[in-house]
mmCIF file of C-alpha atoms and ligand atoms in Angstrom:
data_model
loop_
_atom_site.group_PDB
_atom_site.id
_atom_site.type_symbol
_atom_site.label_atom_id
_atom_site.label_comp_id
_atom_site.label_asym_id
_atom_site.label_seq_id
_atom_site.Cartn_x
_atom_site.Cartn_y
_atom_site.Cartn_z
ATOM 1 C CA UNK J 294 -7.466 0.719 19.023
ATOM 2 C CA UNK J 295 -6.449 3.356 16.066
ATOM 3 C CA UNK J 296 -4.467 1.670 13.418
ATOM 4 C CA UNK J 297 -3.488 3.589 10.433
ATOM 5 C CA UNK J 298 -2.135 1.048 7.393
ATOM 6 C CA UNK J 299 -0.513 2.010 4.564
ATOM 7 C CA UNK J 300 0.817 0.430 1.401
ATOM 8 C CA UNK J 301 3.427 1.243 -1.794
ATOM 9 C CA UNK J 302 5.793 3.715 -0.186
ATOM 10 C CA UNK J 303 7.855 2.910 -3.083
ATOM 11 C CA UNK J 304 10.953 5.088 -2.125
ATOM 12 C CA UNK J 305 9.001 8.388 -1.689
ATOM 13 C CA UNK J 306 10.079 9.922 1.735
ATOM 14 C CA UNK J 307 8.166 13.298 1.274
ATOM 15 C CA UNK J 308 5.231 11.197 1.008
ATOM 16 C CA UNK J 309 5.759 8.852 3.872
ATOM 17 C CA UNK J 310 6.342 11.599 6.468
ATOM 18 C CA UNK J 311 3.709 13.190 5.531
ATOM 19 C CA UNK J 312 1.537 10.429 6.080
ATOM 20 C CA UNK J 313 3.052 8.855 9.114
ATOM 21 C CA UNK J 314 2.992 13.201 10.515
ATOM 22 C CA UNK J 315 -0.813 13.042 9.567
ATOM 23 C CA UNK J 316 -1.159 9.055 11.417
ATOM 24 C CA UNK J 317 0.688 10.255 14.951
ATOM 25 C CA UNK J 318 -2.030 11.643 16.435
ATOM 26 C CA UNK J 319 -4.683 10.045 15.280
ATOM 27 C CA UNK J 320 -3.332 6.318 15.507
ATOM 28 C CA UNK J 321 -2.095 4.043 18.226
ATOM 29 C CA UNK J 322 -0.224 2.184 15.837
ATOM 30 C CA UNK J 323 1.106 1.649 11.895
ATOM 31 C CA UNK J 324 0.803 -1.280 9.630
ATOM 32 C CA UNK J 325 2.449 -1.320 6.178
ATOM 33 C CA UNK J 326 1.424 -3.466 3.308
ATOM 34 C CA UNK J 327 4.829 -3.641 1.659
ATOM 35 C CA UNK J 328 6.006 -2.231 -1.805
ATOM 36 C CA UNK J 329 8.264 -0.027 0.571
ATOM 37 C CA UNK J 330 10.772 0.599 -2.036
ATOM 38 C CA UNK J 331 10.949 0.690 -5.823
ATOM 39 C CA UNK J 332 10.079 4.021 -8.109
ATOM 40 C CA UNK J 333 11.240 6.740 -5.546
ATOM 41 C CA UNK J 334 14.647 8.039 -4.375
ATOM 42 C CA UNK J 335 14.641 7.388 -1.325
ATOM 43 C CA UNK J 336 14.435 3.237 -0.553
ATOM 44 C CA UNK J 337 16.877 3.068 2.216
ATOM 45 C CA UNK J 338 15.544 5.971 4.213
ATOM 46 C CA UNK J 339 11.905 4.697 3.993
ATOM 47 C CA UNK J 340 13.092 1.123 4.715
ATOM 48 C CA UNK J 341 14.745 2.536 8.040
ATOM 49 C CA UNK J 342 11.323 4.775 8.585
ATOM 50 C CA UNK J 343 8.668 2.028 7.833
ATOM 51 C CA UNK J 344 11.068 -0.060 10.133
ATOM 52 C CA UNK J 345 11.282 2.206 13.111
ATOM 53 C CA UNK J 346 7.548 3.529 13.066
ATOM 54 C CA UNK J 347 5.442 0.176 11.829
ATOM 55 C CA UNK J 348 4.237 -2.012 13.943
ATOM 56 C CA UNK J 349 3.632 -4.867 11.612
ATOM 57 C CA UNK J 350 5.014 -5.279 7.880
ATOM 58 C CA UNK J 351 4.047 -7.677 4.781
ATOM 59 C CA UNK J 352 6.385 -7.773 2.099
ATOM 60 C CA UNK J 353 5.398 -6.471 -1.616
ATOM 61 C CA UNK J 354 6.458 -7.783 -5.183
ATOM 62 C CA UNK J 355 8.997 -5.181 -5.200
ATOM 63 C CA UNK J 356 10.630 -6.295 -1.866
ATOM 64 C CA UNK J 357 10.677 -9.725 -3.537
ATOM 65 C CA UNK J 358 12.503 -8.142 -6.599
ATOM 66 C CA UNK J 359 15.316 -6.506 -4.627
ATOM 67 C CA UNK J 360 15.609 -9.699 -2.534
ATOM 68 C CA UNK J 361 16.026 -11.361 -5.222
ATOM 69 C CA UNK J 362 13.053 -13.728 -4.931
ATOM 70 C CA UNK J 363 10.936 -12.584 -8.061
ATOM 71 C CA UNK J 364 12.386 -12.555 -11.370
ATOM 72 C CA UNK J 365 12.421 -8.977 -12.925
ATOM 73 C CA UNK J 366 10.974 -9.840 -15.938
ATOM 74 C CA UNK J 367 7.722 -9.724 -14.328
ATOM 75 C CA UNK J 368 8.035 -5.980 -14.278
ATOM 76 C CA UNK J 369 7.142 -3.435 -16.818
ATOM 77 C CA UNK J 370 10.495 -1.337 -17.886
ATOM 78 C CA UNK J 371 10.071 1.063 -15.901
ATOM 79 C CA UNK J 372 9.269 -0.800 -12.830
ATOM 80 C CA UNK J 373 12.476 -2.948 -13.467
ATOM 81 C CA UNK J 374 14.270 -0.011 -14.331
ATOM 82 C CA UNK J 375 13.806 1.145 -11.023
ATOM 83 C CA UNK J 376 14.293 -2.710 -9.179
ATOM 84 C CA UNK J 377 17.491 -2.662 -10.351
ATOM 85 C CA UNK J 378 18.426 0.640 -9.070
ATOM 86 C CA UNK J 379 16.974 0.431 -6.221
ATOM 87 C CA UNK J 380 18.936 -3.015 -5.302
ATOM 88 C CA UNK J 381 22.151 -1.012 -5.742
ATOM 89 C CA UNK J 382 21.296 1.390 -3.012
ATOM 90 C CA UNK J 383 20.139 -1.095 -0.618
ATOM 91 C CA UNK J 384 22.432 -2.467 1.479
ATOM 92 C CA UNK J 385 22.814 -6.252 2.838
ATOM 93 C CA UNK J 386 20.739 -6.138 5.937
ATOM 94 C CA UNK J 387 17.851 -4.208 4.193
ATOM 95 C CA UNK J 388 17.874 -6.610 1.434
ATOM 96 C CA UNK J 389 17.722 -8.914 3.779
ATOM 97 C CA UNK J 390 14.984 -7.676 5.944
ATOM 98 C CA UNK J 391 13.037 -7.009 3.090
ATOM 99 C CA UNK J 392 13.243 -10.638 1.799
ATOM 100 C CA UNK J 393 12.538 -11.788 4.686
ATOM 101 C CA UNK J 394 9.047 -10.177 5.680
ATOM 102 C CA UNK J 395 5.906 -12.306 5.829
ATOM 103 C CA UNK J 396 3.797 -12.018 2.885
ATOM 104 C CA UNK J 397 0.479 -12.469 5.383
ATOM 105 C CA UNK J 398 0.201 -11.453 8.677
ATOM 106 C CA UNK J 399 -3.667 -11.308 10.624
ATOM 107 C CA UNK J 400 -3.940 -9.107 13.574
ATOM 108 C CA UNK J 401 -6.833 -8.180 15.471
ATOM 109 C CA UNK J 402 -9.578 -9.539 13.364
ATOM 110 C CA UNK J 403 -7.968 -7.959 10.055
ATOM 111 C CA UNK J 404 -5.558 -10.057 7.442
ATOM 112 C CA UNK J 405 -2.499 -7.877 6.292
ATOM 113 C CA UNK J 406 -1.372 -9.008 2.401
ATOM 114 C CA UNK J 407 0.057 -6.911 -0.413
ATOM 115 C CA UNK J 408 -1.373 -8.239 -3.420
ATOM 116 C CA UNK J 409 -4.674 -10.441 -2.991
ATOM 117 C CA UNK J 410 -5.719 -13.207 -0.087
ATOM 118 C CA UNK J 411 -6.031 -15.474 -2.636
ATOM 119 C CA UNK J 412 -2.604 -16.273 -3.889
ATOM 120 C CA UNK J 413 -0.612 -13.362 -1.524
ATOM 121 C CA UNK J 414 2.465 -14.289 -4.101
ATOM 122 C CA UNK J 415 0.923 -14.216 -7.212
ATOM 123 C CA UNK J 416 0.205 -10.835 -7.508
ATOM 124 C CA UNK J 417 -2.939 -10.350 -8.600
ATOM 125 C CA UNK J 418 -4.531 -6.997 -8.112
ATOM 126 C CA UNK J 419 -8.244 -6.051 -6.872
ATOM 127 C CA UNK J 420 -9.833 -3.382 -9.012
ATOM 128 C CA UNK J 421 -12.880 -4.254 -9.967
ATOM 129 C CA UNK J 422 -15.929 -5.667 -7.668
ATOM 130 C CA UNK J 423 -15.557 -8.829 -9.079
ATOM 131 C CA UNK J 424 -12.185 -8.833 -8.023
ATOM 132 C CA UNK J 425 -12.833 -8.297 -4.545
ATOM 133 C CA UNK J 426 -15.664 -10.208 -4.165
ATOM 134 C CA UNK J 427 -13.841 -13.299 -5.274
ATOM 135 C CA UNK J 428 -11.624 -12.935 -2.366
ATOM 136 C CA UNK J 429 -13.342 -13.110 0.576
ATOM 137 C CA UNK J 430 -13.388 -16.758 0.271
ATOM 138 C CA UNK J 431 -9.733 -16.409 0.696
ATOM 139 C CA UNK J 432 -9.453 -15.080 4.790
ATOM 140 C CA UNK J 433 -10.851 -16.017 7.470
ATOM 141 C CA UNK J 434 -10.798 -12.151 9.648
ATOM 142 C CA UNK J 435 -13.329 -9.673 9.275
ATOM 143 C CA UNK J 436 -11.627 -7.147 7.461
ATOM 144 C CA UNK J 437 -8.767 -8.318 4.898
ATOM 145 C CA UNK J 438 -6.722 -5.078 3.789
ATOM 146 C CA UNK J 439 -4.755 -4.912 0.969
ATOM 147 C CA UNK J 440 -2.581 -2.050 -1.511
ATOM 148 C CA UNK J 441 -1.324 -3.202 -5.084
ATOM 149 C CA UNK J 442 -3.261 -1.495 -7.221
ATOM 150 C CA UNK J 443 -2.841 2.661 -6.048
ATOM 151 C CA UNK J 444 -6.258 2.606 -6.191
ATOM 152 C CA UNK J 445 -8.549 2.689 -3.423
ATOM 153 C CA UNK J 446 -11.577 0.701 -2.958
ATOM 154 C CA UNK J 447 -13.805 -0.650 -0.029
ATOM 155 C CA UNK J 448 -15.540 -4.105 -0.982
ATOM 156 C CA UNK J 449 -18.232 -5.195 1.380
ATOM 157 C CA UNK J 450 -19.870 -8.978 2.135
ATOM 158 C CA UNK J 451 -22.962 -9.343 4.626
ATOM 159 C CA UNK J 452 -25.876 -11.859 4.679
ATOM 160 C CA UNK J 453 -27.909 -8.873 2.371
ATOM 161 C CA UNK J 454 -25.186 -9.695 -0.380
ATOM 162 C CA UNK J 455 -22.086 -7.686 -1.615
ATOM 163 C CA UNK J 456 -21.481 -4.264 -2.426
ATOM 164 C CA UNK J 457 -18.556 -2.452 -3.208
ATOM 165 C CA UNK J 458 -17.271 1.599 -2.755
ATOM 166 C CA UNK J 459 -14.887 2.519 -5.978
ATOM 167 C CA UNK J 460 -14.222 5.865 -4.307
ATOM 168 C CA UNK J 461 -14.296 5.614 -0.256
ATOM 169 C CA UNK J 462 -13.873 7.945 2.121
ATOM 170 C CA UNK J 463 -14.954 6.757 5.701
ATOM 171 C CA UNK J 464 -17.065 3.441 5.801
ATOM 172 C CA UNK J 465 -19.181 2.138 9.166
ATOM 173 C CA UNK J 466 -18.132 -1.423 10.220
ATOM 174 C CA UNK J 467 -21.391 -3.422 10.311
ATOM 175 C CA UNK J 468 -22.403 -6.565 12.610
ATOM 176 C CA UNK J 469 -22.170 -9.315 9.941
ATOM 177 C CA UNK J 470 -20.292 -7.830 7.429
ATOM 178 C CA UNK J 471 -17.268 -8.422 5.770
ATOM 179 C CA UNK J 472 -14.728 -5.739 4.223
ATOM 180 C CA UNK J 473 -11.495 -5.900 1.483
ATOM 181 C CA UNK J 474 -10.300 -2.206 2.159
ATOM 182 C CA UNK J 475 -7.566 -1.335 -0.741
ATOM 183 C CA UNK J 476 -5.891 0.998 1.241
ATOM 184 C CA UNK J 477 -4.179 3.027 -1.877
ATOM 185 C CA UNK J 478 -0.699 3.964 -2.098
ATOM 186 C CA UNK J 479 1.450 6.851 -0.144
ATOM 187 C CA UNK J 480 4.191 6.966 -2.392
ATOM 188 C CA UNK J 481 2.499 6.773 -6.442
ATOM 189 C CA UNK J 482 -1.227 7.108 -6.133
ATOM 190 C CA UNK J 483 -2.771 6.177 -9.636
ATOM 191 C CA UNK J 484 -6.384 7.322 -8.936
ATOM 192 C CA UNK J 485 -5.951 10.742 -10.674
ATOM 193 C CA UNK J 486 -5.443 12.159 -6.885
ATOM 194 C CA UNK J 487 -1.573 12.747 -6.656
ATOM 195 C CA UNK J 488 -1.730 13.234 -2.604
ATOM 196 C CA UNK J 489 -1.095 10.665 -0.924
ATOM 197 C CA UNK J 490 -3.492 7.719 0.376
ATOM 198 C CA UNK J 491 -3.963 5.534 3.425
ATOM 199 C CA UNK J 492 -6.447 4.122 5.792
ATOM 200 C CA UNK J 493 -7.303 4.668 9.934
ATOM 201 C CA UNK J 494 -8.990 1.809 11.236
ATOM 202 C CA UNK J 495 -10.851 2.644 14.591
ATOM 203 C CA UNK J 496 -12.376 -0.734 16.028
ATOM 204 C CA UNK J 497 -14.028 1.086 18.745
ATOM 205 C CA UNK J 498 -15.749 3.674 16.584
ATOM 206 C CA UNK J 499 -16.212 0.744 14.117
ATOM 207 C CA UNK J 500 -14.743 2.955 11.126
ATOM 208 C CA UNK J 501 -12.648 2.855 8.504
ATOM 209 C CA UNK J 502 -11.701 6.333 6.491
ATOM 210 C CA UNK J 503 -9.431 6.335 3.681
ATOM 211 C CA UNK J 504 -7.186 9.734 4.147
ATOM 212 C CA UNK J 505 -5.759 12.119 1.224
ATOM 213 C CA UNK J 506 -2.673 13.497 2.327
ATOM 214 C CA UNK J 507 -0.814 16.917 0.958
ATOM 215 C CA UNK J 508 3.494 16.111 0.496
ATOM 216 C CA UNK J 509 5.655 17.757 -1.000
ATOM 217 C CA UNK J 510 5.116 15.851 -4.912
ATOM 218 C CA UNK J 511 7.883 18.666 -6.521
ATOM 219 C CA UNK J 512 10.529 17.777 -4.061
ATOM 220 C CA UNK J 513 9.997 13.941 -4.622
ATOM 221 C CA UNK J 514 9.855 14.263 -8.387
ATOM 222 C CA UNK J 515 12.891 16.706 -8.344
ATOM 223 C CA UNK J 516 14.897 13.630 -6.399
ATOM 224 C CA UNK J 517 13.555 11.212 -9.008
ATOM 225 C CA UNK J 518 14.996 13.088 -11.793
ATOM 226 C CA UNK J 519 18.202 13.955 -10.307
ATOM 227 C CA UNK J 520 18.592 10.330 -9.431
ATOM 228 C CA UNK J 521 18.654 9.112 -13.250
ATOM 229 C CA UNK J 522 15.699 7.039 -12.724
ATOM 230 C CA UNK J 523 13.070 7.192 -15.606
ATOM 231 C CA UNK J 524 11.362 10.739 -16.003
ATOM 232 C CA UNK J 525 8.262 8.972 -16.510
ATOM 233 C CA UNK J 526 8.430 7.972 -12.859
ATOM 234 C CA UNK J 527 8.646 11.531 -11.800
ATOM 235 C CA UNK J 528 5.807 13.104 -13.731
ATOM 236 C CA UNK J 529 3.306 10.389 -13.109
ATOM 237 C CA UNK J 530 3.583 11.604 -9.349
ATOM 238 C CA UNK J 531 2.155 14.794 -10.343
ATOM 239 C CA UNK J 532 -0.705 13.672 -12.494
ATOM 240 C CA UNK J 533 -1.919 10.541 -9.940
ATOM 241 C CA UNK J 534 -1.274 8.042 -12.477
HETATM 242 ZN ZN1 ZN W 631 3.160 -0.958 -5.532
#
């Protein structure tokens, strides 16, 4: 099987069709790692998208926020700038289906979680390779994937010891090894590389890529600016930040 999984749509559309254009041919299926909405324009359309086209979804700290289920002053100002917009333009049964996603699902042999194994709602985020390798004592699967951060990263565990990949681009799947893949973020990459990010899993060619994808970043910056939501959101999409 082909999965592609992606993570922190956060309300960009331009971004998430771009991906899930660049996924249809190369994936049998989609997995999303939550932090659908929040930031961009467009939460309801990418909650209906990511709900039509994914096959299996974990909920995000920003789905908890516009459920209602984490308080906002956990945010930054600008992230609860944009909670509390968002909420407004979501309607009851997205709310609802957002609150009510699992925060860990395992399929295959991967685990599916937002934040961290370890605590999947407290929100910690995997950056460094300490952070990662302090979680694979925390599933159970061969590969755990996560988003969070924006950032991706590949961690790796075998009987040789750890290792970890700050900037991956397509990984072999080893007998005996372990992986954390942070899959980045489609919607507000913060790596310095404004296209978009997410990962094809192949378990048959025993490979895992991390793709950069081309959108449309004026068009989704024009929205966020038109939409009154902080311009700092907008030109961070440009820069990768
Ligand atoms: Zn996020």
């Amino acid at each position: 099987m082909r999965y592609a999984v992606l993570s922190d749509v956060h309300g960009n559309l331009e971004a998430l069709r771009a991906v899930l254009a660049d996924a249809a041919d190369r994936s049998d299926a989609v997995f999303c790692l939550g932090d659908v909405v929040g930031y961009g324009a467009d939460p309801a359309a990418c909650v209906d998208l990511v709900g039509e086209r994914c096959q299996e979804v974990v909920g995000g700290n920003h789905e908890h926020a516009v459920a209602g289920r984490l308080e906002l002053d956990w945010f930054n100002p600008y992230a609860r700038a944009a909670a509390e917009w968002t909420r407004e333009r979501l309607d009851a049964d997205a709310r609802a289906w957002l609150g009510a996603l699992p925060l860990v699902r395992e399929v295959e042999d991967a685990t599916l979680v937002h934040a961290s194994p370890a605590g999947p709602d407290e929100w910690d985020y995997l950056v460094s390779a300490e952070d990662g390798f302090a979680a694979f004592s925390a599933f159970g699967t061969r590969v755990c994937f996560v988003g969070h951060s924006h950032i991706p990263r590949v961690w790796s565990s075998g009987s040789w010891g750890r290792d970890w990949e700050p900037h991956p681009q397509e990984i072999a799947v080893e007998a005996g090894c372990r992986y954390i893949v942070n899959v980045g973020s489609v919607g507000q990459p913060r790596d310095r590389d404004p296209r978009a990010a997410y990962a094809l899993w192949d378990t048959e060619r025993r490979r895992i890529a991390v793709r950069r994808i081309l959108y449309d970043v004026g068009a989704a910056r024009a929205k966020i600016v038109a939409a009154g939501l902080p311009r700092f959101l907008a030109d961070r999409l440009g820069d990768g930040r």
